[in-house]
mmCIF file of C-alpha atoms and ligand atoms in Angstrom:
data_model
loop_
_atom_site.group_PDB
_atom_site.id
_atom_site.type_symbol
_atom_site.label_atom_id
_atom_site.label_comp_id
_atom_site.label_asym_id
_atom_site.label_seq_id
_atom_site.Cartn_x
_atom_site.Cartn_y
_atom_site.Cartn_z
ATOM 1 C CA UNK M 34 79.994 68.245 143.575
ATOM 2 C CA UNK M 35 78.922 71.853 144.161
ATOM 3 C CA UNK M 36 75.895 72.975 142.117
ATOM 4 C CA UNK M 37 77.929 74.998 139.590
ATOM 5 C CA UNK M 38 80.191 72.040 138.840
ATOM 6 C CA UNK M 39 77.225 69.693 138.546
ATOM 7 C CA UNK M 40 75.650 72.027 135.992
ATOM 8 C CA UNK M 41 78.827 72.124 133.917
ATOM 9 C CA UNK M 42 79.136 68.349 134.143
ATOM 10 C CA UNK M 43 75.656 67.707 132.657
ATOM 11 C CA UNK M 44 76.910 69.473 129.531
ATOM 12 C CA UNK M 45 80.288 67.726 129.533
ATOM 13 C CA UNK M 46 78.760 64.274 130.141
ATOM 14 C CA UNK M 47 75.847 64.914 127.800
ATOM 15 C CA UNK M 48 73.318 63.719 130.367
ATOM 16 C CA UNK M 49 70.020 65.232 131.510
ATOM 17 C CA UNK M 50 69.557 63.055 134.576
ATOM 18 C CA UNK M 51 69.070 65.421 137.504
ATOM 19 C CA UNK M 52 69.406 68.486 135.297
ATOM 20 C CA UNK M 53 65.997 70.068 135.908
ATOM 21 C CA UNK M 54 66.099 69.976 139.741
ATOM 22 C CA UNK M 55 69.591 71.477 139.590
ATOM 23 C CA UNK M 56 68.451 74.201 137.211
ATOM 24 C CA UNK M 57 65.603 74.947 139.643
ATOM 25 C CA UNK M 58 68.097 75.212 142.488
ATOM 26 C CA UNK M 59 70.353 77.448 140.388
ATOM 27 C CA UNK M 60 67.387 79.738 139.667
ATOM 28 C CA UNK M 61 67.125 80.492 143.387
ATOM 29 C CA UNK M 62 70.674 81.933 143.265
ATOM 30 C CA UNK M 63 71.270 83.178 139.754
ATOM 31 C CA UNK M 64 69.460 84.745 136.822
ATOM 32 C CA UNK M 65 68.827 82.460 133.824
ATOM 33 C CA UNK M 66 71.531 84.242 131.820
ATOM 34 C CA UNK M 67 74.043 83.913 134.642
ATOM 35 C CA UNK M 68 73.403 80.166 134.628
ATOM 36 C CA UNK M 69 73.867 79.964 130.858
ATOM 37 C CA UNK M 70 76.902 82.238 130.625
ATOM 38 C CA UNK M 71 78.468 80.780 133.760
ATOM 39 C CA UNK M 72 78.410 77.037 134.517
ATOM 40 C CA UNK M 73 76.723 75.867 131.285
ATOM 41 C CA UNK M 74 79.146 77.788 129.035
ATOM 42 C CA UNK M 75 82.017 76.516 131.161
ATOM 43 C CA UNK M 76 80.827 72.992 130.392
ATOM 44 C CA UNK M 77 80.640 73.793 126.672
ATOM 45 C CA UNK M 78 84.178 75.194 126.719
ATOM 46 C CA UNK M 79 85.365 71.964 128.312
ATOM 47 C CA UNK M 80 83.505 69.987 125.610
ATOM 48 C CA UNK M 81 85.308 72.077 122.975
ATOM 49 C CA UNK M 82 88.638 71.403 124.646
ATOM 50 C CA UNK M 83 88.060 67.649 124.926
ATOM 51 C CA UNK M 84 86.840 67.471 121.340
ATOM 52 C CA UNK M 85 89.925 69.339 120.201
ATOM 53 C CA UNK M 86 92.098 66.766 122.003
ATOM 54 C CA UNK M 87 90.201 63.909 120.342
ATOM 55 C CA UNK M 88 88.805 62.859 123.705
ATOM 56 C CA UNK M 89 85.209 63.259 122.485
ATOM 57 C CA UNK M 90 83.585 62.276 119.203
ATOM 58 C CA UNK M 91 81.023 64.327 117.279
ATOM 59 C CA UNK M 92 78.118 62.158 118.526
ATOM 60 C CA UNK M 93 79.095 62.992 122.103
ATOM 61 C CA UNK M 94 79.401 66.703 121.350
ATOM 62 C CA UNK M 95 75.907 66.491 119.871
ATOM 63 C CA UNK M 96 74.604 65.102 123.163
ATOM 64 C CA UNK M 97 76.266 67.967 125.009
ATOM 65 C CA UNK M 98 74.566 70.363 122.606
ATOM 66 C CA UNK M 99 71.226 68.677 123.400
ATOM 67 C CA UNK M 100 71.762 69.296 127.116
ATOM 68 C CA UNK M 101 72.634 72.931 126.448
ATOM 69 C CA UNK M 102 69.544 73.379 124.269
ATOM 70 C CA UNK M 103 67.271 71.683 126.811
ATOM 71 C CA UNK M 104 68.680 73.918 129.554
ATOM 72 C CA UNK M 105 68.181 77.100 127.546
ATOM 73 C CA UNK M 106 64.613 76.005 126.686
ATOM 74 C CA UNK M 107 63.894 75.319 130.366
ATOM 75 C CA UNK M 108 65.360 78.652 131.500
ATOM 76 C CA UNK M 109 63.782 80.786 128.808
ATOM 77 C CA UNK M 110 60.393 81.360 130.534
ATOM 78 C CA UNK M 111 62.262 82.669 133.601
ATOM 79 C CA UNK M 112 64.073 85.333 131.603
ATOM 80 C CA UNK M 113 63.285 88.976 132.003
ATOM 81 C CA UNK M 114 60.992 90.282 129.309
ATOM 82 C CA UNK M 115 60.645 93.889 128.355
ATOM 83 C CA UNK M 116 57.209 94.299 126.878
ATOM 84 C CA UNK M 117 57.993 97.350 124.855
ATOM 85 C CA UNK M 118 56.610 98.216 121.464
ATOM 86 C CA UNK M 119 58.439 96.573 118.585
ATOM 87 C CA UNK M 120 61.857 98.220 118.309
ATOM 88 C CA UNK M 121 62.853 96.691 115.022
ATOM 89 C CA UNK M 122 63.000 93.655 112.817
ATOM 90 C CA UNK M 123 66.192 91.598 112.607
ATOM 91 C CA UNK M 124 67.034 88.656 110.373
ATOM 92 C CA UNK M 125 69.276 86.054 112.017
ATOM 93 C CA UNK M 126 71.207 83.264 110.354
ATOM 94 C CA UNK M 127 74.125 80.931 110.832
ATOM 95 C CA UNK M 128 76.204 81.369 107.691
ATOM 96 C CA UNK M 129 76.503 78.900 104.826
ATOM 97 C CA UNK M 130 78.499 75.775 105.697
ATOM 98 C CA UNK M 131 78.040 76.116 109.458
ATOM 99 C CA UNK M 132 75.559 74.127 111.579
ATOM 100 C CA UNK M 133 76.236 75.653 115.012
ATOM 101 C CA UNK M 134 73.077 77.345 116.254
ATOM 102 C CA UNK M 135 73.027 77.418 120.050
ATOM 103 C CA UNK M 136 74.585 80.890 120.228
ATOM 104 C CA UNK M 137 72.407 82.251 117.431
ATOM 105 C CA UNK M 138 69.275 80.911 119.107
ATOM 106 C CA UNK M 139 70.330 82.537 122.354
ATOM 107 C CA UNK M 140 70.664 85.826 120.502
ATOM 108 C CA UNK M 141 67.135 85.279 119.167
ATOM 109 C CA UNK M 142 65.759 84.716 122.672
ATOM 110 C CA UNK M 143 67.461 87.802 124.115
ATOM 111 C CA UNK M 144 66.441 90.060 121.246
ATOM 112 C CA UNK M 145 62.851 88.852 121.082
ATOM 113 C CA UNK M 146 62.484 89.213 124.854
ATOM 114 C CA UNK M 147 63.536 92.821 124.433
ATOM 115 C CA UNK M 148 61.204 94.084 121.776
ATOM 116 C CA UNK M 149 62.675 92.802 118.515
ATOM 117 C CA UNK M 150 60.862 90.850 115.879
ATOM 118 C CA UNK M 151 63.239 88.102 114.763
ATOM 119 C CA UNK M 152 63.230 86.257 111.485
ATOM 120 C CA UNK M 153 65.416 83.241 112.237
ATOM 121 C CA UNK M 154 66.514 81.632 108.982
ATOM 122 C CA UNK M 155 68.293 78.760 110.717
ATOM 123 C CA UNK M 156 71.639 77.223 109.829
ATOM 124 C CA UNK M 157 73.799 76.928 106.670
ATOM 125 C CA UNK M 158 72.085 79.951 105.200
ATOM 126 C CA UNK M 159 73.448 80.961 101.779
ATOM 127 C CA UNK M 160 73.631 84.668 100.852
ATOM 128 C CA UNK M 161 70.820 84.255 98.272
ATOM 129 C CA UNK M 162 68.429 83.223 101.026
ATOM 130 C CA UNK M 163 69.414 86.233 103.140
ATOM 131 C CA UNK M 164 68.887 88.562 100.201
ATOM 132 C CA UNK M 165 65.461 87.076 99.519
ATOM 133 C CA UNK M 166 64.458 87.307 103.173
ATOM 134 C CA UNK M 167 65.687 90.871 103.412
ATOM 135 C CA UNK M 168 63.633 91.877 100.375
ATOM 136 C CA UNK M 169 60.523 90.145 101.720
ATOM 137 C CA UNK M 170 60.855 91.410 105.292
ATOM 138 C CA UNK M 171 62.518 94.813 104.932
ATOM 139 C CA UNK M 172 64.465 94.117 108.119
ATOM 140 C CA UNK M 173 66.353 96.815 110.047
ATOM 141 C CA UNK M 174 69.470 94.668 110.444
ATOM 142 C CA UNK M 175 70.950 91.303 109.526
ATOM 143 C CA UNK M 176 72.668 89.162 112.170
ATOM 144 C CA UNK M 177 75.203 86.536 111.127
ATOM 145 C CA UNK M 178 76.563 83.837 113.388
ATOM 146 C CA UNK M 179 79.545 81.580 112.693
ATOM 147 C CA UNK M 180 81.661 79.259 114.814
ATOM 148 C CA UNK M 181 84.028 77.768 112.298
ATOM 149 C CA UNK M 182 87.152 79.550 111.130
ATOM 150 C CA UNK M 183 85.872 79.224 107.553
ATOM 151 C CA UNK M 184 82.639 80.955 108.628
ATOM 152 C CA UNK M 185 84.534 84.203 109.059
ATOM 153 C CA UNK M 186 85.486 83.986 105.379
ATOM 154 C CA UNK M 187 81.882 83.101 104.541
ATOM 155 C CA UNK M 188 80.806 86.321 106.252
ATOM 156 C CA UNK M 189 83.104 88.266 103.937
ATOM 157 C CA UNK M 190 81.486 86.603 100.906
ATOM 158 C CA UNK M 191 78.012 87.168 102.346
ATOM 159 C CA UNK M 192 78.647 90.879 102.917
ATOM 160 C CA UNK M 193 79.887 91.196 99.324
ATOM 161 C CA UNK M 194 76.769 89.477 97.986
ATOM 162 C CA UNK M 195 74.512 91.674 100.101
ATOM 163 C CA UNK M 196 76.307 94.730 98.791
ATOM 164 C CA UNK M 197 75.988 93.540 95.200
ATOM 165 C CA UNK M 198 72.253 93.135 95.830
ATOM 166 C CA UNK M 199 72.112 96.813 96.848
ATOM 167 C CA UNK M 200 71.587 96.098 100.554
ATOM 168 C CA UNK M 201 73.177 98.397 103.104
ATOM 169 C CA UNK M 202 71.455 97.678 106.434
ATOM 170 C CA UNK M 203 73.681 97.195 109.479
ATOM 171 C CA UNK M 204 75.179 93.707 109.777
ATOM 172 C CA UNK M 205 75.725 92.295 113.232
ATOM 173 C CA UNK M 206 78.312 89.511 113.389
ATOM 174 C CA UNK M 207 79.092 87.107 116.209
ATOM 175 C CA UNK M 208 80.181 83.607 117.137
ATOM 176 C CA UNK M 209 83.253 81.929 118.508
ATOM 177 C CA UNK M 210 85.102 82.134 115.163
ATOM 178 C CA UNK M 211 85.257 85.904 115.451
ATOM 179 C CA UNK M 212 86.943 88.451 117.636
ATOM 180 C CA UNK M 213 86.796 92.201 117.996
ATOM 181 C CA UNK M 214 89.155 92.382 115.020
ATOM 182 C CA UNK M 215 86.219 91.423 112.842
ATOM 183 C CA UNK M 216 85.090 94.924 112.344
ATOM 184 C CA UNK M 217 83.986 96.439 109.122
ATOM 185 C CA UNK M 218 87.517 96.705 107.776
ATOM 186 C CA UNK M 219 88.105 92.975 108.116
ATOM 187 C CA UNK M 220 84.727 91.723 106.984
ATOM 188 C CA UNK M 221 83.583 94.183 104.417
ATOM 189 C CA UNK M 222 85.556 97.376 103.882
ATOM 190 C CA UNK M 223 83.453 98.224 100.849
ATOM 191 C CA UNK M 224 80.047 97.352 102.372
ATOM 192 C CA UNK M 225 77.957 100.505 102.447
ATOM 193 C CA UNK M 226 76.358 99.850 105.832
ATOM 194 C CA UNK M 227 77.727 99.266 109.299
ATOM 195 C CA UNK M 228 79.319 95.950 110.272
ATOM 196 C CA UNK M 229 79.403 95.441 114.025
ATOM 197 C CA UNK M 230 80.818 92.630 116.158
ATOM 198 C CA UNK M 231 78.955 91.362 119.229
ATOM 199 C CA UNK M 232 80.854 89.194 121.691
ATOM 200 C CA UNK M 233 77.731 87.624 123.195
ATOM 201 C CA UNK M 234 73.958 87.815 123.090
ATOM 202 C CA UNK M 235 73.700 90.715 125.592
ATOM 203 C CA UNK M 236 76.312 92.654 123.652
ATOM 204 C CA UNK M 237 74.196 91.968 120.560
ATOM 205 C CA UNK M 238 71.181 93.490 122.316
ATOM 206 C CA UNK M 239 73.172 96.584 123.361
ATOM 207 C CA UNK M 240 74.346 97.072 119.796
ATOM 208 C CA UNK M 241 70.856 96.557 118.370
ATOM 209 C CA UNK M 242 69.462 99.107 120.843
ATOM 210 C CA UNK M 243 72.095 101.661 119.839
ATOM 211 C CA UNK M 244 71.355 101.053 116.176
ATOM 212 C CA UNK M 245 67.619 101.538 116.584
ATOM 213 C CA UNK M 246 67.933 104.705 118.681
HETATM 214 CO CO1 B1M V 214 81.457 72.049 116.610
HETATM 215 N N1 B1M V 214 83.160 72.985 116.495
HETATM 216 N N2 B1M V 214 81.809 71.162 114.937
HETATM 217 N N3 B1M V 214 79.778 71.138 116.919
HETATM 218 N N4 B1M V 214 81.445 72.773 118.327
HETATM 219 C C1 B1M V 214 83.450 74.008 117.511
HETATM 220 C C2 B1M V 214 82.990 75.395 117.066
HETATM 221 C C3 B1M V 214 85.029 73.894 117.654
HETATM 222 C C4 B1M V 214 85.721 75.185 118.121
HETATM 223 C C5 B1M V 214 85.354 72.721 118.605
HETATM 224 C C6 B1M V 214 86.864 72.455 118.725
HETATM 225 O O1 B1M V 214 87.449 71.872 117.877
HETATM 226 N N5 B1M V 214 87.480 72.888 119.787
HETATM 227 C C7 B1M V 214 85.421 73.493 116.222
HETATM 228 C C8 B1M V 214 85.708 74.648 115.244
HETATM 229 C C9 B1M V 214 87.140 74.646 114.780
HETATM 230 C C10 B1M V 214 87.421 75.791 113.895
HETATM 231 O O2 B1M V 214 86.887 75.980 112.841
HETATM 232 N N6 B1M V 214 88.324 76.600 114.390
HETATM 233 C C11 B1M V 214 84.210 72.685 115.793
HETATM 234 C C12 B1M V 214 84.214 71.724 114.731
HETATM 235 C C13 B1M V 214 85.557 71.424 114.108
HETATM 236 C C14 B1M V 214 83.038 71.070 114.304
HETATM 237 C C15 B1M V 214 82.887 70.074 113.128
HETATM 238 C C16 B1M V 214 83.680 70.399 111.864
HETATM 239 C C17 B1M V 214 83.247 68.679 113.677
HETATM 240 C C18 B1M V 214 83.226 67.552 112.664
HETATM 241 O O3 B1M V 214 82.200 67.252 112.083
HETATM 242 N N7 B1M V 214 84.372 66.964 112.496
HETATM 243 C C19 B1M V 214 81.369 70.111 112.879
HETATM 244 C C20 B1M V 214 81.015 71.287 111.955
HETATM 245 C C21 B1M V 214 79.857 71.024 111.084
HETATM 246 C C22 B1M V 214 79.509 72.276 110.303
HETATM 247 O O4 B1M V 214 79.220 73.324 110.873
HETATM 248 N N8 B1M V 214 79.525 72.178 109.002
HETATM 249 C C23 B1M V 214 80.871 70.452 114.255
HETATM 250 C C24 B1M V 214 79.638 70.053 114.747
HETATM 251 C C25 B1M V 214 79.174 70.325 116.026
HETATM 252 C C26 B1M V 214 77.898 69.715 116.601
HETATM 253 C C27 B1M V 214 76.784 69.550 115.574
HETATM 254 C C28 B1M V 214 78.246 68.351 117.173
HETATM 255 C C29 B1M V 214 77.598 70.708 117.780
HETATM 256 C C30 B1M V 214 76.667 71.876 117.379
HETATM 257 C C31 B1M V 214 75.218 71.643 117.734
HETATM 258 C C32 B1M V 214 74.403 72.882 117.499
HETATM 259 O O5 B1M V 214 74.838 74.003 117.512
HETATM 260 N N9 B1M V 214 73.144 72.639 117.262
HETATM 261 C C33 B1M V 214 78.978 71.323 118.026
HETATM 262 C C34 B1M V 214 79.329 72.028 119.208
HETATM 263 C C35 B1M V 214 78.329 71.997 120.335
HETATM 264 C C36 B1M V 214 80.565 72.729 119.361
HETATM 265 C C37 B1M V 214 81.153 73.441 120.600
HETATM 266 C C38 B1M V 214 81.676 72.349 121.533
HETATM 267 C C39 B1M V 214 80.215 74.354 121.387
HETATM 268 C C40 B1M V 214 79.502 75.443 120.572
HETATM 269 C C41 B1M V 214 78.387 76.060 121.384
HETATM 270 O O6 B1M V 214 77.221 75.739 121.180
HETATM 271 N N10 B1M V 214 78.725 76.922 122.350
HETATM 272 C C42 B1M V 214 82.312 74.308 119.952
HETATM 273 C C43 B1M V 214 83.479 74.560 120.876
HETATM 274 C C44 B1M V 214 83.348 75.891 121.602
HETATM 275 O O7 B1M V 214 82.785 76.850 121.098
HETATM 276 N N11 B1M V 214 83.900 75.947 122.774
HETATM 277 C C45 B1M V 214 82.516 73.646 118.652
HETATM 278 C C46 B1M V 214 77.746 77.558 123.212
HETATM 279 C C47 B1M V 214 77.164 78.818 122.539
HETATM 280 C C48 B1M V 214 76.174 79.506 123.475
HETATM 281 O O8 B1M V 214 78.240 79.675 122.277
HETATM 282 O O9 B1M V 214 77.794 79.717 119.784
HETATM 283 O O10 B1M V 214 79.896 80.765 120.748
HETATM 284 P P1 B1M V 214 78.466 80.433 120.895
HETATM 285 O O11 B1M V 214 77.632 81.762 121.077
HETATM 286 C C49 B1M V 214 78.036 82.781 121.959
HETATM 287 C C50 B1M V 214 78.844 83.886 121.284
HETATM 288 O O12 B1M V 214 79.748 83.387 120.312
HETATM 289 C C51 B1M V 214 77.817 84.836 120.768
HETATM 290 O O13 B1M V 214 76.749 84.736 121.701
HETATM 291 C C52 B1M V 214 76.783 83.488 122.403
HETATM 292 C C53 B1M V 214 76.825 83.739 123.899
HETATM 293 O O14 B1M V 214 75.855 84.632 124.338
HETATM 294 N N12 B1M V 214 77.239 84.702 119.438
HETATM 295 C C54 B1M V 214 76.689 85.784 118.814
HETATM 296 C C55 B1M V 214 77.077 83.636 118.637
HETATM 297 N N13 B1M V 214 76.474 83.990 117.515
HETATM 298 C C56 B1M V 214 76.209 85.307 117.579
HETATM 299 C C57 B1M V 214 75.579 86.161 116.681
HETATM 300 C C58 B1M V 214 75.449 87.507 117.055
HETATM 301 C C59 B1M V 214 75.920 87.956 118.271
HETATM 302 C C60 B1M V 214 76.554 87.125 119.160
HETATM 303 O O15 B1M V 214 74.854 88.403 116.269
HETATM 304 C C61 B1M V 214 74.263 88.010 115.070
#
């Protein structure tokens, strides 16, 4: 198989055998993010498709996720870092009820490599925990990730709770459950701050940079 297909197949098969040498080879041709967003994401999309068709079970999807995580961890030191002064502090969380964290953690890597201090609250984060963290950290923005359809609804609830707690910092939302339609009007028409959708981690960085300008 060509290199790109081999990379995708490690994710689909959930195997790490041969992965590192192939990642090294890929690094001679592509940037770390191109490898992640290209062949590795392609593998993850295939995993999603197979899972949807009942051709994979959760345990197998978990192994695929392990391969993706190991790849991102291996590639991270090769990513471009902009050693600027701290641009801002951002709280990141996967919303309540949702365990998917690969995308959120990628957002953390990209933002922290580009001058942001990140408070990563992890997965299944209830609004109360976000409110507490915001009060303790005085962050410049809150980033919410969600991959399940119900996570979009959870974001609506979260934005309402933040508003009721008197918080109005910009909220950045992302994750496969969302689309561009998830703008402020869909998520939180009455939220006093901005609500912005990022399609991927780089888009998240662009938005954060615009916000902090
Ligand atoms: Co799950 N899962 N999963 N899963 N899983 C999906 C999301 C699903 C679409 C698969 C499918 O059926 N086709 C489906 C959701 C269906 C729906 O609601 N419409 C699904 C399901 C059903 C489930 C369970 C319910 C399965 C079950 O138990 N029966 C269960 C949910 C448990 C729960 O959350 N309560 C479940 C569990 C799991 C695993 C634990 C096995 C594993 C997650 C492991 C982990 O994350 N640690 C897993 C995985 C791996 C997937 C798929 C296959 C891949 C997700 C992924 O990591 N993609 C996924 C199918 C798919 O998406 N194709 C699927 C790679 C990652 C880099 O992309 O997270 O989208 P993503 O991030 C992108 C952008 O979205 C964006 O940036 C990233 C790229 O740069 N982004 C942000 C993300 N967050 C952002 C935040 C931002 C900005 C951008 O700002 C704050």
